[in-house]
Amino acid sequence: MTQVTAPAKSPSTTTTSTKNRTRDADSFAVAAFVLGLPGLLVGNIFLGPTAIALATLALIRGTARRGRAWFGMFLGFADLVVLATLVTLNGTVSWSQ
């Protein structure tokens, strides 16, 4: 009986995939920050949870931009607080009265 083994990965392939994974995680951190900021003013019902999800993915994947990911997560939660405040005070999800 012959055993079939997977081919060994070369070090350059492993390094390249690690760099791509880190770059993707960094992109998620930046996207969380960028989406969380305008979510304070418009579209907080969509942008807040999206910012939280992207920041969580960035942190799980080991981003080098941990501060930006945490700030994006903070902004996402702030978006939801603004939404809850608007719904409570005005009975609507918009700034108009």
Coordinates of N, CA and C in Angstrom, one line a residue, residues 28-77:
F28 N -9.1 45.5 6.2 CA -10.3 45.4 7.0 C -10.3 46.4 8.1
A29 N -9.2 46.6 8.7 CA -9.1 47.6 9.8 C -9.3 49.0 9.3
V30 N -8.7 49.3 8.2 CA -8.9 50.6 7.6 C -10.4 50.8 7.1
A31 N -11.0 49.8 6.5 CA -12.4 49.9 6.1 C -13.3 50.0 7.3
A32 N -13.0 49.4 8.4 CA -13.9 49.5 9.6 C -13.8 51.0 10.1
F33 N -12.6 51.6 10.1 CA -12.5 52.9 10.5 C -13.2 53.9 9.6
V34 N -13.0 53.7 8.3 CA -13.6 54.5 7.2 C -15.2 54.4 7.2
L35 N -15.7 53.3 7.5 CA -17.2 53.1 7.5 C -17.8 53.5 8.8
G36 N -17.0 53.4 9.9 CA -17.5 53.9 11.2 C -17.7 55.4 11.3
L37 N -16.8 56.1 10.7 CA -16.8 57.6 10.8 C -18.1 58.2 10.2
P38 N -18.4 57.9 8.9 CA -19.7 58.5 8.4 C -20.9 57.9 9.0
G39 N -20.8 56.8 9.6 CA -21.9 56.1 10.2 C -22.5 56.9 11.4
L40 N -21.6 57.8 11.9 CA -22.1 58.7 13.0 C -23.2 59.7 12.5
L41 N -23.1 60.0 11.2 CA -24.1 61.0 10.7 C -25.1 60.4 9.8
V42 N -24.8 59.4 8.9 CA -25.7 58.8 8.0 C -25.6 57.3 7.9
G43 N -26.6 56.6 7.7 CA -26.6 55.2 7.5 C -26.1 54.4 8.6
N44 N -26.3 54.9 9.9 CA -25.7 54.2 11.0 C -26.3 52.8 11.2
I45 N -27.5 52.5 10.7 CA -28.1 51.2 10.9 C -27.3 50.2 10.0
F46 N -26.7 50.6 9.0 CA -25.9 49.7 8.1 C -24.4 49.8 8.4
L47 N -23.9 51.0 8.5 CA -22.5 51.2 8.6 C -21.9 50.8 10.0
G48 N -22.7 50.9 11.1 CA -22.2 50.5 12.4 C -21.9 49.0 12.5
P49 N -22.9 48.2 12.2 CA -22.6 46.7 12.3 C -21.6 46.3 11.3
T50 N -21.5 46.9 10.1 CA -20.4 46.6 9.1 C -19.1 46.9 9.7
A51 N -18.9 48.1 10.3 CA -17.7 48.5 10.9 C -17.3 47.5 12.0
I52 N -18.2 47.1 12.8 CA -17.9 46.1 13.9 C -17.5 44.8 13.3
A53 N -18.1 44.3 12.3 CA -17.8 43.0 11.7 C -16.4 43.1 11.1
L54 N -16.1 44.2 10.3 CA -14.8 44.3 9.7 C -13.7 44.4 10.7
A55 N -13.9 45.2 11.8 CA -12.9 45.3 12.8 C -12.6 44.0 13.5
T56 N -13.7 43.2 13.8 CA -13.5 41.9 14.4 C -12.7 41.0 13.5
L57 N -13.0 41.0 12.2 CA -12.2 40.2 11.3 C -10.8 40.6 11.2
A58 N -10.5 41.9 11.2 CA -9.2 42.4 11.2 C -8.4 41.9 12.5
L59 N -9.0 42.0 13.6 CA -8.4 41.6 14.8 C -8.1 40.1 14.9
I60 N -9.1 39.3 14.4 CA -8.9 37.9 14.4 C -7.8 37.5 13.4
R61 N -7.7 38.1 12.3 CA -6.7 37.8 11.3 C -5.3 38.4 11.6
G62 N -5.2 39.1 12.7 CA -3.9 39.6 13.2 C -3.4 40.8 12.4
T63 N -4.2 41.8 12.3 CA -3.8 43.0 11.6 C -2.6 43.7 12.4
A64 N -1.8 44.4 11.6 CA -0.7 45.2 12.2 C -1.3 46.6 12.6
R65 N -2.5 46.9 12.2 CA -3.1 48.2 12.6 C -4.2 47.9 13.6
R66 N -3.8 47.4 14.7 CA -4.7 47.0 15.8 C -5.5 48.3 16.3
G67 N -4.8 49.4 16.5 CA -5.4 50.6 17.0 C -6.5 51.1 16.1
R68 N -6.3 51.0 14.8 CA -7.3 51.5 13.8 C -8.5 50.5 13.8
A69 N -8.2 49.2 14.0 CA -9.3 48.2 14.1 C -10.1 48.5 15.3
W70 N -9.5 48.7 16.5 CA -10.2 48.9 17.7 C -11.0 50.2 17.6
F71 N -10.4 51.3 17.0 CA -11.1 52.5 16.8 C -12.3 52.3 15.9
G72 N -12.2 51.5 14.8 CA -13.3 51.2 13.9 C -14.4 50.5 14.7
M73 N -14.0 49.6 15.6 CA -15.0 48.9 16.3 C -15.7 49.9 17.3
F74 N -15.0 50.8 17.9 CA -15.6 51.8 18.8 C -16.5 52.6 18.0
L75 N -16.1 53.1 16.8 CA -17.0 53.9 16.0 C -18.3 53.1 15.6
G76 N -18.1 51.9 15.3 CA -19.3 51.0 15.0 C -20.3 51.0 16.1
F77 N -19.8 50.8 17.4 CA -20.7 50.8 18.5 C -21.3 52.2 18.8

